[in-house]
Amino acid sequence: MGDPVREVRHPHHPEPRDRSARGRLWGYGRGSRGPSRPALTLLVLGGLVVAACLLSLNLGFIRIGPLEVLQTFLGQGTDQQELVLYQFRLPRIVLALLVGVSLALSGSILQGVAQNGLADPGILGINAGAGVAVVALLYFTAAGTAPAFALPAAAFVGAAGAAVLIYAFAYKGGTVTPGRLLLVGIAVNAGLGAAMLVLSLRLDQQLYSYAVAWLEGTIAGTSWRYVVALLPWTALLAPLAFAKARTLNVLNLGENVATGLGAGVERQRLLLVGIAVALAGSAVAVSGGIGFVGLVAPHLARRLVGPNHRVMLPAAALSGALLLVIADTLARNLFAPVELPVGIVVAAIGAPYFLFLLARTGP
Amino acid sequence: MNRSLEPASPDVRSRPLAATLLMLGCLAALAAGLVWSVSVGAATIDLKTVWAAVFTPNPELTAHQIIQEVRLPRVLSGAMVGASFAVAGAIMQGMTRNPLADPSILGLNAGASLFLVLTFVLRPGTGYTELILISFCGAGFGAALVYGVGSLARGGLTPVKLALAGAAVAALLASLTSGLIITFNLAQDVLFYTAGGLQGTRWEQVRLMLPWFGAAMVGGLALSRSVTLLSLGEDVAKGLGLRTGLVRALCTVVVLLLAGASVAVAGGVGFVGLVVPHVARALVGLDYRLILPSSALLGALLLVLADLGARMVNPPFETPVGLLTALVGVPFFLYLARRDKRGM
């Protein structure tokens, strides 16, 4: 307060209000040592992602040193090294990156649209819808007769179906308010969860274990086919999400301000929710229900670079990618040759870091 | 619901008349539900016998035995568990001003499950009573972790931090639990506790739970006015002279007692804590002095009916009670969400 510039205030411009005290569930790094140079933070995050990928390439049941990796990429590796790197490790790493980016961006958009920091892709019934579809597919086709690609396809259809259902229920009088969207999401989610429980009880033990393992989230058994299936979605939708940063910033100011600024709130919101659903649905289809990334990556990003979506969205995407690559590497190596579901590892390493950040930064 | 998007105003819409009618109706329905629930089951017992079994029990008769030993404790604990989760959820939602908050974001269920699984790993064959106490401790541990991290933060424990720390701690503990289950292949043993349900409840649990339940309910009702103020926002509450930090700590203790005891007895029955408060708010307005008792009665009614359904859908097998709460709750909840009252 000793700052003379701040002492002199125009009567019509009182001290700006402390946003955190409005009680909104909305973690800003306000007043913290945090967001000073977002660009640098983004660079560091990007560097970490690259480093994690390289490390992940080296590690595994068969150790391949950094030099050997380089040689293999230059076409000088042994057949075995080529096989391991090109057919097993590389597709997994690429898929982990894509899934991480998709889930993180989906969560960021939803938290912005719903103005609620607890919103995540799961709340829109994405995971529940995919789960019901997958379990139903296993139930109605005899064990193992469904082609390999039927499962992701069913998951995607289920996810999209759930999202449409929620939107239809939340749509009333030409609008979908964020509040109604969340509440309907809760309800439809619970309903789908119940449906899944009914179906699960009728599955035999082995199929059920298979379904559960898949729904816990896994990147195991990835081949290039999955990467090819997901890549176009992410490549199309991520830039679209980044382009919507300004809209999200405006929505952040609250309903009335956004409308006043002529944001065309309703149409923008529909578009944003559509992007979020497509991002999460495509990711869930290839990797099962990996939770937590969509919830936490946006908060990590906000605490690292502040609330401006122009830098927050890239930071969230990089955080999500980093989290998932590290988690998948650990899932492969911790109890090799046994694989842990990657969803478990994500929470085990993401939560402590997130709690540390939470304790360090401001409200 | 849209409250979070508007500047808080100290005028709280409330409907005392609607609330009174609702509570009377719920009480009547709850009484009927209790009686019905005691008389129906794998063996249906007529109401005259029920009356006799409750007030003049004769240990010689099988029907009386079933009612005294199995159904009565089960029904009573069901009512307590339902009321507990609903009130805990209402307090959490009011305190954090977030419609998505429920007791599970305090890390209670996750903590209880983790301790149970640890017990299975370290000391297989532990007795039932001990397991209840252990899961109670686990619930406390989860909440302490959430609260500790939230309070460590600079700027103290804001609702934002509480909810976020809760979500993170819950995810962390759940991942540890899943890891243990996978490593030691415990899925079968733990399922009974984590799925949530009232099968196998005895007087022992009722006696264990009753004092905590009573104390926490009284505490919750005593705090209800403060919860209303908290739900208007930090600055409004402070401006009206509320010691927000103290109130929030007391509220958390109440939620911990309610949800901890319930998780110990019935496992994680989802949905009740999240949904019932919304229903109560939509019906009686925004005054927590009315919301809390209404939530308690609605929650008790929902769980008693759901448990009745759980026993009747597929006898003699039990259906998971969470399924029934969802079946009853979802359509009604959707209807309320679409009614678009500002109270939601």
XYZ file of C-alpha atoms in Angstrom:
707
model
C 0.000 0.000 0.000
C 3.027 2.285 0.243
C 2.937 2.645 -3.513
C 1.795 6.230 -4.209
C 0.241 5.273 -7.534
C -2.096 2.884 -5.802
C -2.988 5.357 -3.087
C -4.550 7.787 -5.540
C -7.703 6.251 -6.890
C -10.474 7.732 -8.869
C -13.697 7.562 -6.857
C -15.371 5.584 -9.614
C -12.557 3.060 -9.701
C -12.379 1.558 -6.261
C -9.829 -1.065 -5.363
C -10.350 -4.066 -7.666
C -12.231 -6.798 -5.856
C -10.490 -9.879 -4.717
C -11.973 -12.505 -7.007
C -11.102 -15.405 -4.782
C -13.298 -14.017 -2.027
C -16.317 -14.324 -4.271
C -16.186 -17.907 -3.244
C -16.071 -19.254 -6.733
C -14.428 -22.622 -7.036
C -11.790 -21.295 -9.208
C -8.155 -21.607 -8.318
C -6.145 -18.647 -9.441
C -2.528 -18.181 -8.718
C -3.411 -14.604 -7.773
C -0.886 -12.846 -5.626
C 1.483 -15.791 -5.721
C 5.012 -15.852 -6.992
C 3.573 -17.793 -9.895
C 2.807 -16.491 -13.326
C 5.599 -14.164 -14.218
C 6.875 -15.481 -17.516
C 4.344 -17.875 -19.023
C 6.376 -18.300 -22.192
C 9.333 -19.598 -20.224
C 7.086 -21.963 -18.283
C 5.692 -23.313 -21.539
C 9.192 -23.835 -22.887
C 10.238 -25.689 -19.738
C 7.119 -27.847 -19.884
C 7.787 -28.629 -23.539
C 11.375 -29.556 -22.740
C 10.195 -31.845 -19.957
C 7.772 -33.570 -22.320
C 10.576 -34.217 -24.841
C 12.880 -35.467 -22.087
C 10.178 -37.785 -20.738
C 9.613 -39.215 -24.210
C 13.330 -39.913 -24.694
C 13.584 -41.525 -21.283
C 10.513 -43.613 -22.028
C 12.126 -44.846 -25.241
C 15.170 -46.064 -23.314
C 13.343 -47.828 -20.539
C 11.566 -51.118 -20.664
C 11.945 -54.835 -20.405
C 14.725 -54.543 -22.944
C 17.027 -51.638 -22.104
C 18.078 -49.610 -25.094
C 20.559 -46.808 -24.453
C 20.133 -43.287 -25.821
C 22.824 -43.793 -28.426
C 21.280 -47.039 -29.586
C 17.932 -45.305 -29.870
C 19.511 -42.669 -32.071
C 21.235 -45.336 -34.172
C 17.991 -47.230 -34.584
C 16.182 -44.121 -35.773
C 18.986 -43.596 -38.277
C 18.379 -47.135 -39.521
C 21.470 -48.681 -37.929
C 19.839 -50.680 -35.111
C 19.425 -54.429 -34.805
C 16.164 -55.990 -35.919
C 15.163 -56.519 -32.322
C 15.768 -52.882 -31.433
C 13.797 -51.746 -34.454
C 10.910 -53.969 -33.506
C 10.835 -52.844 -29.879
C 11.119 -49.161 -30.659
C 8.936 -48.874 -33.737
C 6.274 -51.424 -32.934
C 5.968 -51.201 -29.158
C 7.418 -48.105 -27.536
C 6.951 -45.352 -30.063
C 3.237 -45.903 -30.686
C 2.623 -46.030 -26.931
C 4.453 -42.801 -26.315
C 2.704 -41.018 -29.156
C -0.650 -42.288 -27.966
C 0.068 -41.205 -24.382
C 0.888 -37.720 -25.662
C -2.290 -37.501 -27.713
C -4.526 -38.831 -24.940
C -2.937 -36.513 -22.379
C -3.421 -33.467 -24.582
C -7.018 -34.409 -25.409
C -8.130 -35.051 -21.833
C -6.380 -31.955 -20.475
C -7.907 -29.657 -23.077
C -11.325 -31.230 -22.625
C -11.157 -30.607 -18.881
C -9.933 -27.037 -19.348
C -12.781 -26.195 -21.695
C -15.406 -27.767 -19.425
C -14.146 -25.967 -16.341
C -14.266 -22.729 -18.280
C -17.741 -23.301 -19.686
C -19.257 -24.585 -16.439
C -17.388 -22.027 -14.341
C -16.707 -24.834 -11.918
C -13.303 -26.138 -10.954
C -14.619 -29.597 -10.141
C -15.918 -30.172 -13.659
C -14.087 -32.782 -15.720
C -14.858 -34.895 -18.785
C -16.359 -37.556 -16.524
C -19.142 -35.227 -15.478
C -20.509 -35.141 -19.012
C -21.036 -38.875 -18.855
C -18.239 -39.465 -21.354
C -16.615 -42.248 -19.345
C -19.930 -43.685 -18.155
C -21.367 -43.714 -21.675
C -18.257 -45.380 -23.070
C -18.331 -47.881 -20.201
C -21.949 -48.871 -20.780
C -21.329 -49.301 -24.491
C -18.239 -51.429 -23.922
C -19.887 -53.660 -21.320
C -22.983 -54.011 -23.498
C -20.846 -55.004 -26.449
C -19.102 -57.658 -24.374
C -22.453 -58.861 -23.061
C -24.249 -59.165 -26.373
C -21.436 -60.599 -28.430
C -20.053 -63.917 -27.326
C -16.663 -63.658 -25.679
C -13.899 -62.697 -28.072
C -16.003 -62.714 -31.230
C -16.077 -58.942 -31.522
C -13.312 -57.621 -33.773
C -10.528 -55.715 -32.075
C -11.736 -52.409 -33.359
C -15.314 -52.864 -32.205
C -14.439 -51.915 -28.627
C -13.055 -48.418 -29.296
C -15.828 -47.808 -31.806
C -18.472 -48.793 -29.267
C -16.801 -46.641 -26.631
C -16.865 -43.628 -28.897
C -20.501 -44.145 -29.841
C -21.398 -44.560 -26.159
C -19.510 -41.435 -25.152
C -21.137 -39.371 -27.872
C -24.554 -40.825 -27.032
C -24.192 -39.876 -23.384
C -23.132 -36.364 -24.290
C -26.102 -35.922 -26.631
C -28.434 -37.248 -23.949
C -27.114 -34.807 -21.380
C -27.321 -31.907 -23.751
C -30.885 -32.803 -24.706
C -31.974 -32.942 -21.070
C -30.156 -29.724 -20.218
C -31.584 -27.858 -23.214
C -34.587 -25.796 -22.332
C -36.068 -22.612 -23.732
C -33.249 -22.260 -26.229
C -30.458 -22.265 -23.668
C -28.237 -24.593 -21.732
C -27.120 -22.895 -18.545
C -23.869 -24.143 -17.034
C -25.715 -24.998 -13.853
C -28.261 -27.186 -15.575
C -25.551 -28.821 -17.612
C -23.690 -29.886 -14.466
C -26.789 -31.113 -12.649
C -28.070 -33.089 -15.610
C -24.559 -34.435 -16.031
C -24.590 -35.741 -12.472
C -27.946 -37.404 -12.971
C -27.230 -39.017 -16.338
C -23.852 -40.138 -15.055
C -25.482 -41.878 -12.117
C -28.097 -43.445 -14.353
C -25.470 -44.776 -16.747
C -23.428 -46.009 -13.798
C -26.444 -47.972 -12.603
C -27.010 -49.409 -16.076
C -23.394 -50.458 -16.192
C -23.668 -52.137 -12.813
C -26.690 -54.139 -14.010
C -24.841 -55.280 -17.110
C -21.652 -56.006 -15.178
C -23.498 -58.274 -12.768
C -24.569 -60.383 -15.738
C -21.132 -60.682 -17.285
C -19.130 -63.725 -16.393
C -16.072 -63.250 -14.225
C -13.466 -63.291 -16.971
C -15.228 -60.853 -19.270
C -15.936 -58.607 -16.332
C -12.265 -58.455 -15.366
C -11.452 -57.610 -18.957
C -14.010 -54.812 -19.011
C -12.822 -53.415 -15.674
C -9.198 -53.474 -16.775
C -10.118 -51.628 -19.920
C -12.200 -49.058 -18.064
C -9.442 -48.388 -15.525
C -7.586 -46.897 -18.452
C -4.777 -48.546 -20.265
C -2.413 -47.805 -23.088
C -1.101 -51.353 -23.096
C -1.219 -53.248 -26.349
C -1.187 -50.094 -28.393
C -0.293 -50.368 -32.033
C -0.019 -47.722 -34.717
C -3.634 -48.373 -35.637
C -4.821 -46.686 -32.467
C -2.510 -43.760 -33.032
C -3.842 -43.373 -36.566
C -7.392 -43.533 -35.211
C -6.835 -40.808 -32.622
C -4.370 -38.506 -34.382
C -6.801 -36.782 -36.768
C -9.158 -35.947 -33.883
C -6.464 -34.401 -31.739
C -4.788 -32.659 -34.674
C -8.076 -31.061 -35.649
C -9.543 -30.293 -32.237
C -6.522 -29.071 -30.266
C -5.862 -26.073 -32.551
C -9.602 -25.376 -32.494
C -9.492 -25.327 -28.696
C -6.499 -22.981 -28.687
C -8.348 -20.693 -31.078
C -11.208 -20.456 -28.592
C -9.004 -19.072 -25.821
C -10.488 -15.595 -26.074
C -14.038 -16.904 -25.829
C -13.134 -18.830 -22.679
C -11.568 -15.713 -21.200
C -14.788 -13.806 -21.828
C -16.937 -16.584 -20.331
C -14.728 -16.346 -17.258
C -16.081 -12.871 -16.597
C -19.487 -14.371 -15.847
C -22.693 -14.783 -17.739
C -23.873 -11.190 -17.704
C -20.590 -9.602 -18.701
C -20.083 -12.137 -21.469
C -23.539 -11.440 -22.874
C -22.933 -7.732 -22.526
C -19.739 -8.034 -24.529
C -21.782 -9.672 -27.258
C -20.058 -13.000 -27.071
C -23.053 -14.898 -28.441
C -22.729 -16.943 -25.286
C -25.183 -19.684 -26.139
C -23.742 -20.651 -29.493
C -20.177 -20.425 -28.271
C -20.978 -22.636 -25.321
C -22.538 -25.278 -27.528
C -19.486 -25.238 -29.753
C -17.091 -25.444 -26.804
C -18.954 -28.328 -25.180
C -18.948 -30.060 -28.569
C -15.167 -29.686 -28.800
C -14.706 -30.958 -25.237
C -16.907 -33.989 -25.856
C -15.138 -34.908 -29.079
C -11.714 -34.562 -27.435
C -12.607 -36.686 -24.414
C -14.697 -39.190 -26.365
C -11.945 -39.933 -28.858
C -9.376 -40.297 -26.059
C -11.604 -42.595 -23.997
C -12.278 -44.726 -27.054
C -8.619 -45.661 -27.493
C -7.415 -45.658 -23.897
C -10.361 -46.389 -21.597
C -11.416 -44.167 -18.729
C -8.287 -42.442 -17.521
C -9.562 -40.087 -14.856
C -7.876 -37.260 -13.010
C -5.942 -35.816 -15.976
C -8.908 -33.799 -17.184
C -9.617 -32.559 -13.675
C -6.111 -31.661 -12.599
C -4.223 -30.535 -15.718
C -6.234 -27.290 -15.970
C -5.553 -26.477 -12.331
C -1.859 -27.261 -12.702
C -1.738 -24.967 -15.705
C -3.617 -22.191 -13.909
C -1.214 -22.340 -10.994
C 1.801 -22.347 -13.289
C 0.908 -19.635 -15.794
C -2.220 -17.919 -14.492
C -5.831 -17.865 -15.692
C -5.425 -16.377 -19.182
C -6.559 -19.165 -21.512
C -4.146 -18.102 -24.246
C -1.289 -19.542 -22.192
C -3.337 -21.690 -19.851
C -4.609 -24.010 -22.590
C -1.153 -24.836 -24.019
C 0.185 -25.275 -20.494
C -2.661 -27.643 -19.653
C -2.093 -29.634 -22.846
C 1.625 -29.982 -22.078
C 0.917 -30.879 -18.424
C -1.513 -33.555 -19.502
C 0.923 -34.982 -22.051
C 3.785 -34.976 -19.534
C 1.676 -36.584 -16.828
C 0.527 -39.364 -19.121
C 3.918 -40.143 -20.676
C 5.547 -40.386 -17.237
C 2.655 -42.450 -15.876
C 2.734 -44.864 -18.805
C 6.497 -45.306 -18.522
C 6.124 -46.125 -14.829
C 3.165 -48.417 -15.490
C 5.342 -50.387 -17.932
C 8.435 -50.572 -15.762
C 7.504 -50.588 -12.078
C 6.381 -54.186 -11.844
C 7.594 -55.432 -15.203
C 6.565 -57.715 -16.791
C 3.240 -57.045 -15.018
C 1.568 -53.860 -16.224
C -0.309 -51.488 -13.948
C -3.365 -49.708 -15.377
C -2.068 -46.290 -16.327
C -5.050 -44.551 -14.697
C -3.820 -45.657 -11.288
C -0.294 -44.384 -11.860
C -1.556 -41.041 -13.140
C -3.309 -40.375 -9.836
C -0.431 -41.747 -7.761
C 2.106 -39.337 -9.257
C -0.169 -36.457 -10.245
C -1.950 -36.017 -6.938
C 1.097 -35.435 -4.697
C 2.542 -32.845 -7.067
C -0.815 -31.158 -7.364
C -1.229 -31.060 -3.579
C 2.263 -29.590 -3.279
C 1.329 -26.841 -5.739
C -1.945 -26.267 -3.940
C -0.155 -25.771 -0.634
C 2.417 -23.431 -2.158
C 0.341 -21.042 -4.202
C -2.246 -18.481 -3.169
C -5.986 -18.986 -2.935
C -27.331 -23.160 -8.605
C -26.689 -20.064 -10.654
C -25.920 -18.458 -7.351
C -22.280 -18.989 -8.067
C -22.605 -16.660 -11.026
C -24.315 -13.827 -9.228
C -23.211 -11.441 -6.553
C -24.526 -12.828 -3.315
C -27.438 -10.971 -1.812
C -28.384 -11.382 1.818
C -32.051 -12.048 1.075
C -32.474 -15.769 1.302
C -35.547 -17.175 -0.346
C -37.103 -19.774 1.858
C -40.431 -21.509 1.991
C -41.187 -22.450 5.602
C -44.684 -23.648 4.776
C -43.514 -25.914 1.976
C -40.751 -27.159 4.224
C -43.160 -27.981 7.052
C -45.467 -29.854 4.705
C -42.529 -31.649 3.125
C -41.146 -32.721 6.481
C -44.514 -33.928 7.749
C -45.064 -35.828 4.515
C -41.588 -37.318 4.694
C -42.074 -38.336 8.304
C -45.315 -40.121 7.468
C -43.770 -41.778 4.431
C -40.694 -42.732 6.428
C -42.810 -44.323 9.157
C -44.775 -46.248 6.550
C -41.555 -47.212 4.786
C -39.995 -48.473 7.999
C -42.992 -50.641 8.819
C -43.281 -51.940 5.285
C -39.569 -52.616 5.129
C -39.663 -54.612 8.351
C -42.572 -56.751 7.186
C -41.329 -57.492 3.649
C -38.401 -59.654 2.703
C -37.462 -63.176 1.787
C -40.267 -64.175 4.187
C -43.182 -61.756 4.324
C -44.530 -61.202 7.801
C -47.948 -59.627 8.406
C -48.205 -56.324 10.219
C -49.794 -57.730 13.364
C -46.805 -59.985 13.886
C -44.458 -57.059 13.165
C -46.178 -55.022 15.866
C -45.895 -57.861 18.313
C -42.287 -58.571 17.390
C -41.210 -54.981 17.942
C -43.060 -54.288 21.185
C -43.511 -57.684 22.802
C -40.775 -59.798 21.280
C -40.966 -63.506 21.856
C -37.604 -65.161 21.143
C -39.364 -68.506 20.610
C -40.962 -67.428 17.352
C -38.913 -67.468 14.150
C -40.719 -64.442 12.701
C -39.985 -62.420 15.806
C -36.377 -63.486 15.662
C -35.997 -62.443 12.040
C -37.474 -59.050 12.774
C -35.534 -58.446 15.975
C -32.187 -59.730 14.804
C -32.111 -58.931 11.092
C -34.682 -56.515 9.795
C -35.062 -53.966 12.560
C -31.374 -53.101 12.862
C -31.043 -53.070 9.095
C -33.928 -50.671 8.606
C -32.825 -48.350 11.396
C -29.240 -48.209 10.180
C -30.555 -47.564 6.665
C -32.499 -44.554 7.868
C -29.480 -43.257 9.789
C -27.086 -43.778 6.886
C -29.418 -42.063 4.414
C -29.967 -39.101 6.702
C -26.235 -38.850 7.417
C -25.090 -38.806 3.811
C -27.785 -36.314 2.840
C -27.012 -33.867 5.652
C -23.256 -34.245 5.123
C -23.750 -33.473 1.432
C -25.936 -30.465 2.161
C -23.343 -29.010 4.541
C -20.524 -29.642 2.063
C -22.441 -27.981 -0.773
C -23.385 -24.983 1.344
C -19.917 -24.597 2.785
C -17.988 -24.889 -0.485
C -20.706 -23.158 -2.550
C -20.271 -25.855 -5.134
C -23.184 -27.929 -6.421
C -20.797 -30.778 -7.243
C -19.535 -31.153 -3.693
C -20.465 -34.196 -1.633
C -18.952 -36.051 1.310
C -16.695 -38.080 -0.949
C -14.621 -34.998 -1.822
C -13.347 -34.969 1.761
C -11.543 -38.183 0.942
C -13.661 -40.155 3.423
C -14.652 -43.113 1.257
C -11.188 -43.337 -0.247
C -9.538 -43.334 3.172
C -11.919 -45.938 4.570
C -11.393 -48.239 1.577
C -7.616 -47.897 1.784
C -7.540 -48.825 5.469
C -9.832 -51.790 4.852
C -7.624 -53.101 2.060
C -4.504 -52.567 4.167
C -6.144 -54.572 6.939
C -6.908 -57.394 4.515
C -3.295 -57.381 3.409
C -1.627 -57.130 6.816
C -4.068 -58.964 9.074
C -6.408 -61.246 7.149
C -9.315 -62.552 9.210
C -9.863 -59.406 11.259
C -13.251 -59.342 12.995
C -16.208 -57.358 11.757
C -16.412 -54.913 14.647
C -12.754 -54.101 14.290
C -13.202 -53.544 10.577
C -15.854 -50.940 11.291
C -13.547 -49.082 13.632
C -10.698 -49.365 11.132
C -12.739 -47.923 8.309
C -13.826 -45.122 10.638
C -10.155 -44.365 11.308
C -9.497 -44.507 7.567
C -12.239 -41.985 6.907
C -10.690 -39.727 9.532
C -7.255 -40.173 7.995
C -8.538 -39.182 4.550
C -10.239 -36.091 5.911
C -7.210 -35.130 7.990
C -5.021 -35.358 4.898
C -7.382 -33.167 2.881
C -7.745 -30.678 5.683
C -4.031 -30.657 6.440
C -2.997 -29.930 2.863
C -5.720 -27.316 2.506
C -4.702 -25.544 5.715
C -0.973 -25.639 4.942
C -1.660 -23.483 1.936
C -0.823 -19.825 2.026
C -3.995 -17.894 2.546
C -5.543 -20.652 4.596
C -8.324 -23.054 3.783
C -10.622 -21.597 1.153
C -13.592 -23.561 -0.225
C -11.673 -23.818 -3.496
C -8.739 -25.464 -1.790
C -10.891 -27.792 0.262
C -12.648 -29.121 -2.828
C -9.506 -29.415 -4.929
C -7.405 -30.951 -2.190
C -10.281 -33.377 -1.573
C -10.467 -34.424 -5.205
C -6.708 -34.958 -5.363
C -6.432 -36.857 -2.071
C -9.402 -39.052 -2.997
C -7.776 -39.896 -6.340
C -4.437 -40.613 -4.686
C -5.851 -42.900 -1.994
C -8.100 -44.660 -4.500
C -5.114 -45.332 -6.758
C -3.158 -46.817 -3.847
C -6.168 -48.971 -2.998
C -6.523 -50.199 -6.576
C -2.816 -50.961 -6.690
C -3.045 -53.049 -3.522
C -6.140 -54.855 -4.774
C -4.416 -55.728 -8.034
C -1.156 -56.735 -6.386
C -2.725 -58.976 -3.737
C -5.728 -60.067 -5.797
C -8.281 -58.920 -3.223
C -11.133 -57.852 -5.479
C -13.526 -60.479 -4.111
C -12.943 -59.736 -0.411
C -13.174 -55.986 -0.703
C -16.138 -55.846 -3.049
C -18.583 -56.465 -0.209
C -17.404 -53.385 1.647
C -16.798 -51.013 -1.208
C -19.967 -51.686 -3.202
C -22.103 -50.243 -0.435
C -25.097 -51.919 1.053
C -26.770 -52.788 4.301
C -26.692 -56.554 4.157
C -25.530 -58.089 7.390
C -26.161 -55.060 9.585
C -26.699 -55.969 13.233
C -27.570 -54.154 16.446
C -23.861 -53.895 17.060
C -23.461 -51.443 14.182
C -26.573 -49.523 15.152
C -25.229 -49.119 18.683
C -21.816 -48.086 17.363
C -23.289 -45.525 15.039
C -26.094 -44.045 17.099
C -24.124 -41.771 19.468
C -22.000 -40.314 16.651
C -25.080 -39.872 14.512
C -27.025 -38.132 17.267
C -24.203 -35.785 18.204
C -23.400 -34.886 14.614
C -27.065 -34.281 13.722
C -27.508 -31.932 16.664
C -24.251 -30.209 15.727
C -25.307 -29.889 12.103
C -28.658 -28.363 12.983
C -26.965 -25.967 15.402
C -24.649 -24.868 12.604
C -27.375 -24.591 9.976
C -27.712 -20.802 10.197
C -23.960 -20.390 9.792
C -24.016 -22.681 6.757
C -26.620 -20.402 5.189
C -24.316 -17.440 5.713
C -21.320 -19.332 4.322
C -23.387 -20.232 1.269
C -23.792 -16.510 0.570
C -20.067 -16.143 0.153
C -17.045 -15.456 2.268
C -17.256 -11.669 2.334
C -20.964 -11.557 3.127
C -20.515 -14.075 5.942
C -17.547 -12.166 7.356
C -19.417 -8.882 7.011
C -22.242 -10.300 9.089
C -19.744 -11.143 11.808
C -19.352 -14.870 11.188
C -16.052 -16.448 12.185
C -15.764 -18.323 8.929
C -12.637 -20.307 9.725
C -14.085 -21.670 12.953
C -17.469 -22.445 11.409
C -15.835 -24.221 8.490
C -13.748 -26.358 10.825
C -16.826 -27.274 12.902
C -18.795 -28.089 9.749
C -16.012 -30.361 8.571
C -16.025 -32.212 11.901
C -19.788 -32.735 11.592
C -19.457 -33.991 8.005
C -16.616 -36.260 9.047
C -18.645 -37.822 11.857
C -21.739 -38.299 9.704
C -20.037 -39.642 6.614
C -17.347 -41.560 8.491
C -19.847 -43.529 10.565
C -22.008 -44.164 7.507
C -19.129 -45.335 5.349
C -18.098 -47.666 8.156
C -21.561 -49.221 8.376
C -22.735 -49.226 4.768
C -19.706 -48.591 2.578
C -19.822 -45.920 -0.078
C -23.446 -45.443 -1.010
C -23.084 -42.899 -3.764
C -25.567 -40.393 -5.078
C -27.487 -39.743 -1.830
C -25.101 -37.096 -0.536
C -24.886 -35.396 -3.903
C -28.495 -35.393 -4.981
C -30.739 -35.157 -1.929
C -29.520 -31.666 -0.947
C -30.372 -30.393 -4.434
C -33.844 -31.837 -4.131
C -34.307 -30.288 -0.695
C -33.092 -26.898 -1.928
C -35.441 -26.992 -4.868
C -38.385 -27.708 -2.576
C -37.761 -25.536 0.495
C -35.553 -22.675 -0.695
C -32.103 -21.570 0.323
C -32.305 -21.468 4.124
C -30.191 -24.266 5.560
C -32.247 -24.320 8.766
C -34.916 -25.876 6.557
C -32.618 -27.618 4.085
C -30.797 -29.734 6.674
C -33.830 -31.351 8.369
C -35.553 -31.799 4.991
C -32.426 -33.422 3.588
C -32.187 -35.714 6.604
C -35.763 -36.960 6.173
C -35.543 -37.239 2.385
C -32.226 -39.085 2.597
C -33.541 -41.505 5.211
C -36.658 -42.150 3.129
C -34.647 -42.669 -0.065
C -32.268 -45.146 1.509
C -34.961 -47.121 3.371
C -36.932 -47.491 0.143
C -33.810 -48.286 -1.865
C -32.786 -50.953 0.636
C -36.287 -52.399 0.505
C -35.917 -52.563 -3.261
C -32.449 -54.080 -2.936
C -33.991 -56.979 -1.023
C -37.058 -57.421 -3.215
C -35.827 -57.050 -6.791
C -34.099 -60.378 -7.031
C -34.742 -62.421 -3.866
C -33.050 -64.141 -2.194
C -30.100 -62.276 -3.711
C -29.205 -58.739 -2.752
C -29.109 -56.033 -5.407
C -26.536 -53.296 -4.750
C -28.345 -50.478 -3.002
C -26.595 -47.820 -5.088
C -28.454 -49.143 -8.102
C -31.810 -48.548 -6.459
C -30.974 -45.069 -5.187
C -30.033 -44.178 -8.757
C -33.215 -45.741 -10.161
C -35.400 -43.703 -7.811
C -33.266 -40.594 -7.755
C -32.249 -40.013 -11.357
C -35.630 -39.378 -12.968
C -36.767 -37.130 -10.148
C -33.489 -35.264 -10.194
C -33.702 -34.723 -13.953
C -37.191 -33.336 -13.552
C -35.999 -30.900 -10.890
C -32.967 -29.843 -12.913
C -35.222 -28.979 -15.829
C -37.684 -27.051 -13.690
C -35.025 -24.354 -13.666
C -35.680 -22.812 -10.306
C -32.888 -20.552 -9.249
C -32.668 -22.531 -6.059
C -31.052 -25.491 -7.811
